[in-house]
CSV table of C-alpha atoms and ligand atoms in Angstrom, one decimal:
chain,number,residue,atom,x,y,z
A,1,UNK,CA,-28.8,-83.2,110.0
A,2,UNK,CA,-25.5,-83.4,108.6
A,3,UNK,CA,-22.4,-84.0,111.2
A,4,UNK,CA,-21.7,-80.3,110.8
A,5,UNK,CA,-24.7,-78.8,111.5
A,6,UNK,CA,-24.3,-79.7,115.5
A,7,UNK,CA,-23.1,-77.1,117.8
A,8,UNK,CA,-23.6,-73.9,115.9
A,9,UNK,CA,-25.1,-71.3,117.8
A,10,UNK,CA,-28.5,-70.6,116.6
A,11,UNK,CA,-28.2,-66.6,117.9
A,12,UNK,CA,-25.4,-65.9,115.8
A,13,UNK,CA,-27.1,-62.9,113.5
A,14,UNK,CA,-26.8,-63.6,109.4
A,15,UNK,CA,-28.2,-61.4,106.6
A,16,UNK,CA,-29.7,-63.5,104.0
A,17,UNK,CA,-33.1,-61.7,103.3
A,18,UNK,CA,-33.9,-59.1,103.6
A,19,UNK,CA,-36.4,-59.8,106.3
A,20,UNK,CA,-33.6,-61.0,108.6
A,21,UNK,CA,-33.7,-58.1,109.9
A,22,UNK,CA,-36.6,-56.0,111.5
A,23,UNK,CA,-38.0,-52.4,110.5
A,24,UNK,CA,-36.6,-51.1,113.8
A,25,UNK,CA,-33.2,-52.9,112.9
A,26,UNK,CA,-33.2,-51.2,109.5
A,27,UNK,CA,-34.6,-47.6,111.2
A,28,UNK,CA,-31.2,-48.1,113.3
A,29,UNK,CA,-29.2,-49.4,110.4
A,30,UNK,CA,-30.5,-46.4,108.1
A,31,UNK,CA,-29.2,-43.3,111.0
A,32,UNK,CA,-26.3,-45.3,111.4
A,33,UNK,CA,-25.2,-45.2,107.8
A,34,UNK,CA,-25.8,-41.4,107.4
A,35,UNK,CA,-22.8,-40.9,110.5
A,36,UNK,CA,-20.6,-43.7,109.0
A,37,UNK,CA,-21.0,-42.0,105.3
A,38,UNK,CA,-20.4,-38.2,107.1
A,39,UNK,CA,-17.2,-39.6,108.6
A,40,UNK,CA,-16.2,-41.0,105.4
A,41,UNK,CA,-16.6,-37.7,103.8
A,42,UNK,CA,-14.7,-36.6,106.9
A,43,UNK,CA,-11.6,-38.6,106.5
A,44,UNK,CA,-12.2,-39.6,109.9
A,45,UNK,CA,-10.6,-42.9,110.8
A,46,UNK,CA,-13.0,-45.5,112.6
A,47,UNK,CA,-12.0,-49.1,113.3
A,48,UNK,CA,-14.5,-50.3,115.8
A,49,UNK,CA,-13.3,-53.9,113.7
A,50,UNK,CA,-9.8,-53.8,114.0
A,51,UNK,CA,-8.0,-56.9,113.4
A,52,UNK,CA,-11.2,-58.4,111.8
A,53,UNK,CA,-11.2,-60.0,108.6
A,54,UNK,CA,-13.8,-60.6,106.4
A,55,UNK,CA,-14.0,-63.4,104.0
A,56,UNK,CA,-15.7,-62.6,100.6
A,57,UNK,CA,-16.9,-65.7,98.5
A,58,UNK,CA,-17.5,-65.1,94.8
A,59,UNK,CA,-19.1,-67.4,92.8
A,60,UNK,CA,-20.5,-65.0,90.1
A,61,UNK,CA,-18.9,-62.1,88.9
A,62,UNK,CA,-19.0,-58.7,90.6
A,63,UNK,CA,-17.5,-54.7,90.6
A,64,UNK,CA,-20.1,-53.3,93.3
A,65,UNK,CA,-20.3,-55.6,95.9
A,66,UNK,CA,-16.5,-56.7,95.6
A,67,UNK,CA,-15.0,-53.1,96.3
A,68,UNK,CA,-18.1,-52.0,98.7
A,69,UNK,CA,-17.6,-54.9,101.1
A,70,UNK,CA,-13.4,-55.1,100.4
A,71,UNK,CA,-12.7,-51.1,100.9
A,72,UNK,CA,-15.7,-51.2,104.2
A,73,UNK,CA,-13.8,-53.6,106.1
A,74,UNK,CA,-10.8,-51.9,105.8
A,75,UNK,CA,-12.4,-48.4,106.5
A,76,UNK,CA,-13.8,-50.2,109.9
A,77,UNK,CA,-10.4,-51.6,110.7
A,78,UNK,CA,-10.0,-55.2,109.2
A,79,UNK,CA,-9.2,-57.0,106.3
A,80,UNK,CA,-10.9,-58.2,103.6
A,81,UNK,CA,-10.0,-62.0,102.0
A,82,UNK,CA,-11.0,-62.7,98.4
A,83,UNK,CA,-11.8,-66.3,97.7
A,84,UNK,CA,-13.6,-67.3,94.1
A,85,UNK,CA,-14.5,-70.7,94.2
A,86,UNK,CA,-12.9,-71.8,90.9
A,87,UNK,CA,-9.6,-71.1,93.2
A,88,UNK,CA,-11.0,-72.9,96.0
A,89,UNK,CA,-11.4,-76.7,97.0
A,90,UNK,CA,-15.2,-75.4,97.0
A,91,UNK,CA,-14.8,-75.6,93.1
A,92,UNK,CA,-14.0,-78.8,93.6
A,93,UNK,CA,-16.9,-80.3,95.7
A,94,UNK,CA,-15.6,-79.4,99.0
A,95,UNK,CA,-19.4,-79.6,100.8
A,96,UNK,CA,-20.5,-76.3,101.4
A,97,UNK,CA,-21.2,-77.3,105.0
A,98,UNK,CA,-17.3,-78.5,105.5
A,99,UNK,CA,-16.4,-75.6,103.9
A,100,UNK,CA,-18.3,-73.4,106.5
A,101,UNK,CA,-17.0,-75.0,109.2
A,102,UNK,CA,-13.3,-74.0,108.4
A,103,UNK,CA,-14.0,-70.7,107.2
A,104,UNK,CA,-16.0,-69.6,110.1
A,105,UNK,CA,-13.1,-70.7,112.5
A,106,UNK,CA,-10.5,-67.9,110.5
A,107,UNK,CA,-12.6,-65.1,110.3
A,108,UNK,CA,-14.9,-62.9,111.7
A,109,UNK,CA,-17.6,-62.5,109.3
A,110,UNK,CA,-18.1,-63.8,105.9
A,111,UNK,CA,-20.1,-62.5,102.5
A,112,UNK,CA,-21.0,-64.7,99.8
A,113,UNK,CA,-22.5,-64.6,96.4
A,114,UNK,CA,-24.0,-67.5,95.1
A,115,UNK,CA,-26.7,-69.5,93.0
A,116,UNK,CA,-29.6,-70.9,95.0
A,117,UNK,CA,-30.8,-69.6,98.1
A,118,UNK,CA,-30.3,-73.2,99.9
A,119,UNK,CA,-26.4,-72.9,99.3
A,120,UNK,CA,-26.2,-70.0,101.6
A,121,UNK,CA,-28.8,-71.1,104.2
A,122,UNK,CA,-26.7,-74.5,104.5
A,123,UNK,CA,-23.4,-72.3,104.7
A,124,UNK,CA,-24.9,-70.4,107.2
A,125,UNK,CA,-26.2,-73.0,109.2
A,126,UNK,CA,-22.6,-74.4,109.7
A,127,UNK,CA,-21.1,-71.3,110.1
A,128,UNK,CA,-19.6,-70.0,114.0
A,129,UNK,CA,-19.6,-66.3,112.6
A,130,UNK,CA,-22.2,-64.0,110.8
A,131,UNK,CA,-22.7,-64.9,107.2
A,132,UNK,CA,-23.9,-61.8,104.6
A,133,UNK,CA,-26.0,-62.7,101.2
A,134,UNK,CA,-23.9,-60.7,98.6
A,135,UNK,CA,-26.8,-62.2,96.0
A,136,UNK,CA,-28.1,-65.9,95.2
A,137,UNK,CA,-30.7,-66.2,92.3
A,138,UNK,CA,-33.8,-65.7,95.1
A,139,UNK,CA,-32.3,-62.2,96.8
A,140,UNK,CA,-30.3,-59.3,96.9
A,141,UNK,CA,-30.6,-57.7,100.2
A,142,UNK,CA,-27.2,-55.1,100.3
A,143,UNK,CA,-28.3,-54.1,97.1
A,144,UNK,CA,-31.9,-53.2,98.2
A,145,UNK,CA,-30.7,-52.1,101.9
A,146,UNK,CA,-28.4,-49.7,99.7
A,147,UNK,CA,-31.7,-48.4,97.5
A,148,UNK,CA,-33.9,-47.8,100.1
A,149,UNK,CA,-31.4,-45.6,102.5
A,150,UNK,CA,-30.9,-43.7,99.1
A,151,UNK,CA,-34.3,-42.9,99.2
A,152,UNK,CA,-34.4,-42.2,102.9
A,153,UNK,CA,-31.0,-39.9,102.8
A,154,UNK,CA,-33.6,-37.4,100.9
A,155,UNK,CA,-37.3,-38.1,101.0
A,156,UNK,CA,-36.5,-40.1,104.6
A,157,UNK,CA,-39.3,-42.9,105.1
A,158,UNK,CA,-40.4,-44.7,102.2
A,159,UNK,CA,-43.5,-46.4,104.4
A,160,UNK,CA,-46.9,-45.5,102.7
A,161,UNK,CA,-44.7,-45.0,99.2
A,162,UNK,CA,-45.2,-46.8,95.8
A,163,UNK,CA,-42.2,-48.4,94.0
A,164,UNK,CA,-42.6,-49.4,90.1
A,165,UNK,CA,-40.7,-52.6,89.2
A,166,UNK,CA,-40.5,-53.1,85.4
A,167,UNK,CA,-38.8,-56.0,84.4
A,168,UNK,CA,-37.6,-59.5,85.0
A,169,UNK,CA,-39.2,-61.8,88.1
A,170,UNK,CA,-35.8,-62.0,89.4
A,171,UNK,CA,-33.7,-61.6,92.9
A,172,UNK,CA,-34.0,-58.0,92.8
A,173,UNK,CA,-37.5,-57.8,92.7
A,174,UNK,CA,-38.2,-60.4,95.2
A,175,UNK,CA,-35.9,-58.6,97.9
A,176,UNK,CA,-37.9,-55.1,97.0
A,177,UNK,CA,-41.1,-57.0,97.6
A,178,UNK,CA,-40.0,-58.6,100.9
A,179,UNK,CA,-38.7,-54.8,102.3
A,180,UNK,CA,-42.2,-53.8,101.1
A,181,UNK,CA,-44.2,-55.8,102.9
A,182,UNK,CA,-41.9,-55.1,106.0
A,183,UNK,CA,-41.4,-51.4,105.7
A,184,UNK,CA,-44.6,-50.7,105.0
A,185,UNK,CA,-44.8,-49.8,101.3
A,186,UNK,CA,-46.2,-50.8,97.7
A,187,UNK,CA,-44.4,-52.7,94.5
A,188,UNK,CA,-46.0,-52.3,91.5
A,189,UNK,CA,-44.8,-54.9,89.6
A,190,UNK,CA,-44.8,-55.1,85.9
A,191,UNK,CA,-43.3,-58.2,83.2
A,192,UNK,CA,-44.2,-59.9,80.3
A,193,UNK,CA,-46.3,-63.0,81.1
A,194,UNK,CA,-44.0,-65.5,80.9
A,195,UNK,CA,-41.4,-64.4,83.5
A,196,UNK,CA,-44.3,-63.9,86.2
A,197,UNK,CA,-43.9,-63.8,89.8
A,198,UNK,CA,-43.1,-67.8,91.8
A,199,UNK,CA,-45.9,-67.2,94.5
A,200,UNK,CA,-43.2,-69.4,96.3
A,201,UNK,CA,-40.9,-66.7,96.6
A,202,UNK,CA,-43.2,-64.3,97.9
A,203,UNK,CA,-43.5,-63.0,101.0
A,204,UNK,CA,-46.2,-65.0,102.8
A,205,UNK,CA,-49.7,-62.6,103.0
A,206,UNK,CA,-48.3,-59.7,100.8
A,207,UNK,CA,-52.0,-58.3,100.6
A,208,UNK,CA,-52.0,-54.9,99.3
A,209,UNK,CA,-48.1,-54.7,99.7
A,210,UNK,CA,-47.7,-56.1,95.9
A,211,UNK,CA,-50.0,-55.1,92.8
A,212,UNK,CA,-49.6,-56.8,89.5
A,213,UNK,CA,-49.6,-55.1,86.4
A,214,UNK,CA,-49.8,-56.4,82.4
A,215,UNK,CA,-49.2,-52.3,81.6
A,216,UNK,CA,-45.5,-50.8,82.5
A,217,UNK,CA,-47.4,-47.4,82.1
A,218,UNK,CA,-49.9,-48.3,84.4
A,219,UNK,CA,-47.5,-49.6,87.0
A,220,UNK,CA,-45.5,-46.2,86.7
A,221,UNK,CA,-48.7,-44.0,87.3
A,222,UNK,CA,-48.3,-42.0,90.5
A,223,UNK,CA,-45.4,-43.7,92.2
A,224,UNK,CA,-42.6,-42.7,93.4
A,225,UNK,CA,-39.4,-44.8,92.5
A,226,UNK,CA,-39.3,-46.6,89.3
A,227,UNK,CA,-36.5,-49.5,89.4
A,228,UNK,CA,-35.7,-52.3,86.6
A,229,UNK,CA,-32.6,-54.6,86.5
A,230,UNK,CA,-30.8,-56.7,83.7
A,231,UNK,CA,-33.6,-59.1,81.7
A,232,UNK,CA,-30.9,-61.5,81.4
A,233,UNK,CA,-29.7,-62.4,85.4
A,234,UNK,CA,-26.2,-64.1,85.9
A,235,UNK,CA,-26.9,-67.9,85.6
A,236,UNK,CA,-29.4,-67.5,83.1
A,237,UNK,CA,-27.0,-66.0,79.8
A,238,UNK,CA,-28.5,-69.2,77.6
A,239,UNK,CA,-32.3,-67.7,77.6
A,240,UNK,CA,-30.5,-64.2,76.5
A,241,UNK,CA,-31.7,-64.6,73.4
A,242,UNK,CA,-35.4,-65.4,74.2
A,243,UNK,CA,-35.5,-62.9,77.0
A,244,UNK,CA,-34.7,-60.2,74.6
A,245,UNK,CA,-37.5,-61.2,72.8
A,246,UNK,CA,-40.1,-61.3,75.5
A,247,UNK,CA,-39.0,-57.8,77.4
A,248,UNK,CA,-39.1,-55.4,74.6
A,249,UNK,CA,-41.9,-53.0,75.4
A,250,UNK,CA,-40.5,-53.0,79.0
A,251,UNK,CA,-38.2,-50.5,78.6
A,252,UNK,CA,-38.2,-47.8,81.3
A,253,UNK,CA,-38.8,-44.7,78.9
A,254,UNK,CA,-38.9,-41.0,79.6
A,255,UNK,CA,-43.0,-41.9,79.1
A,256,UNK,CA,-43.1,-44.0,82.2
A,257,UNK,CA,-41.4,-41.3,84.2
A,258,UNK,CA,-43.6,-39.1,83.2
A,259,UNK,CA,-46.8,-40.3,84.6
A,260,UNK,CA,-45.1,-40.6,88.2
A,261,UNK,CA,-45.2,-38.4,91.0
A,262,UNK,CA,-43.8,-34.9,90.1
A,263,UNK,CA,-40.7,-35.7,92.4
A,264,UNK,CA,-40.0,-39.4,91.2
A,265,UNK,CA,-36.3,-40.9,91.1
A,266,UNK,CA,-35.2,-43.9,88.9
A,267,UNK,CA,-33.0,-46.8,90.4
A,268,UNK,CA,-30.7,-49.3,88.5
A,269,UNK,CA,-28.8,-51.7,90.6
A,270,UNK,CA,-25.9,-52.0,88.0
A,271,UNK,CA,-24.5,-53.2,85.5
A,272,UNK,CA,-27.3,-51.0,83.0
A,273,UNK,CA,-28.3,-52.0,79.8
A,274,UNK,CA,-28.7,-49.0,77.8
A,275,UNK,CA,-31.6,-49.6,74.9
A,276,UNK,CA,-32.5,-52.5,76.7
A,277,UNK,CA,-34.0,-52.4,79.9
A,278,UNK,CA,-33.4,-48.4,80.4
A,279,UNK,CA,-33.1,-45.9,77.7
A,280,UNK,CA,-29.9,-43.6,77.8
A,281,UNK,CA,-32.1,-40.5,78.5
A,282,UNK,CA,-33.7,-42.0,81.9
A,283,UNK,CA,-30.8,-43.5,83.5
A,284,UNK,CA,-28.6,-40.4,82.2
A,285,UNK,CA,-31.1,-38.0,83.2
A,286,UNK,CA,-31.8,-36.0,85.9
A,287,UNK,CA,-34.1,-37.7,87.7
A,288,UNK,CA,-31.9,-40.9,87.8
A,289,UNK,CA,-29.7,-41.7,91.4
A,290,UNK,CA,-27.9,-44.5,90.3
A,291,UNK,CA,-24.9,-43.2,90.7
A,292,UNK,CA,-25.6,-42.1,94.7
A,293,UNK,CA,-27.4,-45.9,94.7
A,294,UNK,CA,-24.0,-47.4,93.8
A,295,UNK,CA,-22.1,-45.6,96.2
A,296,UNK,CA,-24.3,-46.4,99.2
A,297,UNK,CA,-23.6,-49.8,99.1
A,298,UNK,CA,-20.5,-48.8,101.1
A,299,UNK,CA,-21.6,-47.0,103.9
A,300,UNK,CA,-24.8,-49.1,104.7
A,301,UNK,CA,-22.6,-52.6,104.3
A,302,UNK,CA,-20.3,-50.8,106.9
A,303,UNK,CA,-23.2,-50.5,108.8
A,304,UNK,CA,-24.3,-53.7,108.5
A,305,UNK,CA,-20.8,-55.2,109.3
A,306,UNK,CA,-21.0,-53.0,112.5
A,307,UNK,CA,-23.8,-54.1,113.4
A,308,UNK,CA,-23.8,-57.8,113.0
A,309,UNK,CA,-20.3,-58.0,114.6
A,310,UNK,CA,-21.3,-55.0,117.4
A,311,UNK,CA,-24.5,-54.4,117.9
A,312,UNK,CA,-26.3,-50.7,118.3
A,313,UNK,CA,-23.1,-48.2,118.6
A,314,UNK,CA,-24.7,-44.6,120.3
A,315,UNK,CA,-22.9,-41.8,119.4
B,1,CP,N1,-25.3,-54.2,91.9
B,1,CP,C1,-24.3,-55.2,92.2
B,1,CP,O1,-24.5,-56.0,93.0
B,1,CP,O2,-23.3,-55.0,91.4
B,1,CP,P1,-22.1,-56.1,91.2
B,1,CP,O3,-22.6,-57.3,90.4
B,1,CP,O4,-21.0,-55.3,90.4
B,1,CP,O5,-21.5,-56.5,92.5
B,2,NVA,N1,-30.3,-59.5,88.8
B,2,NVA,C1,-28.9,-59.3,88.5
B,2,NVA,C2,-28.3,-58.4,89.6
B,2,NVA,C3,-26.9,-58.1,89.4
B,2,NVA,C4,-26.3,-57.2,90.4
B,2,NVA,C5,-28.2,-60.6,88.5
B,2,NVA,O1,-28.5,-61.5,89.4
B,2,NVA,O2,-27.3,-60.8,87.7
């Protein structure tokens, strides 16, 4: 264990998967979002993290989860601290445990995007404050957190429900996957052959939680969300090319809404590719709720931040 590893607290909560936290966590998380969006909409000032600051690390680029995380920390009170590690001794091969170590002594609570999975497990290891995955190649949780309380704030719970995901094998998809086997729902996942599923990244006895697919129409028959993402994830822009190649046919098309359920909605995390992985007419039309998707990464990451920093708040 490295020097810095000794002396953490080991029930400091942090928020790298999306099974960090449990379905009665999320069932708490999920009510508490629909009262911090309705004061929101209220112009209601609430700063149960006043004097707090937040420190956000960016090693890929971002719109979403920069402004979601930056203006809900200073809606709950505190401050929010930029730091892109080309700026930062990080981006010069500060270890990531050192760097936790100083961080965690200056703030409150700290969000990070990153590559591998291992880069924020070590940073969290060595961190004294909660740390939040703001994406790594393996997951997405904020962004999935934010998909499924969109679904909730109308059709409430998605257990028993069936989720299409066309598309790339990618952090998305394995952070839908996880929240299905924990909230009690279906994936049915559809991708051309080569980008298949790591069976290392799956949950571990994912049963009937996960169906595969060599059809997109077949996946999109009967469910109830459809959802895609980019083909090309940040990190991997040099297979572009090639993964242009190997999607097409995996377009989410009108067609595949179609054979859903009557009342079926279509996600996008964002950034879209229209004509690539989503034609114009879907993610334009009116069954899409990107938009509403989008926005809820505000109010649940508020949550979130509540909660990690102050537990269950009645009101
Ligand atoms: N969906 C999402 O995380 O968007 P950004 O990359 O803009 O943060
Ligand atoms: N899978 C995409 C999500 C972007 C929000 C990526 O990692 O680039």
């Amino acid at each position: 264990m490295p020097l810095a590893d000794k002396n953490i607290s080991s029930k400091i909560k942090h928020y790298l998967r999306f099974d960090d936290l449990t379905a009665d966590e999320y069932a708490y998380i999920f009510k508490r979002s629909v009262q911090l969006k309705n004061k929101f909409k209220a112009y209601q000032t609430w700063h149960p993290l006043h004097d707090r600051t937040l420190a956000m690390i960016f090693e890929k680029n971002s719109t979403r989860t920069r402004l979601s995380f930056e203006a809900g920390i200073h809606q709950l009170g505190g401050h929010g601290v930029y730091l892109n590690t080309q700026d930062t001794q990080l981006g010069r091969g500060e270890p990531v445990e050192d760097a936790a170590q100083v961080i965690s002594r200056m703030v409150d609570i700290i969000m990070i995007r990153t590559f591998g999975q291992d880069i924020i497990e070590r940073f969290a290891r060595n961190s004294r404050v909660p740390v939040i995955n703001g994406l790594t190649n393996e997951f997405h949780p904020c962004q999935v957190l934010a998909d499924i309380f969109t679904y909730y704030e109308t059709f409430r719970s998605i257990k028993g429900k069936a989720v299409a995901w066309i598309g790339d094998a990618n952090n998305m998809a394995y952070t839908w996957i996880q929240a299905a086997k924990l909230l009690n729902f279906k994936i049915n996942f559809s991708s051309p052959p080569q980008y298949k599923l790591d069976e290392e990244l799956l949950p571990d006895n994912v049963g009937d939680h996960l169906e595969i697919f060599s059809n997109p129409l077949e996946a999109c028959k009967d469910v109830d969300i459809i959802t895609t993402d980019v083909w090309t994830s940040m990190g991997f822009e040099s297979e572009n090319h090639e993964r242009q190649k190997a999607f097409s046919g995996f377009m989410v098309s009108d067609e595949m809404l179609n054979v859903a359920n009557k009342d079926v909605i279509f996600m996008h995390c964002l950034p879209a590719h229209r004509g690539e992985e989503v034609a114009a007419s879907v993610i334009d039309g009116d069954r899409s709720i990107v938009w509403e998707e989008a926005e809820n990464r505000l109010h649940v990451q508020k949550a979130l931040m509540e909660y990690l920093l102050c537990g269950e708040i009645e009101e």
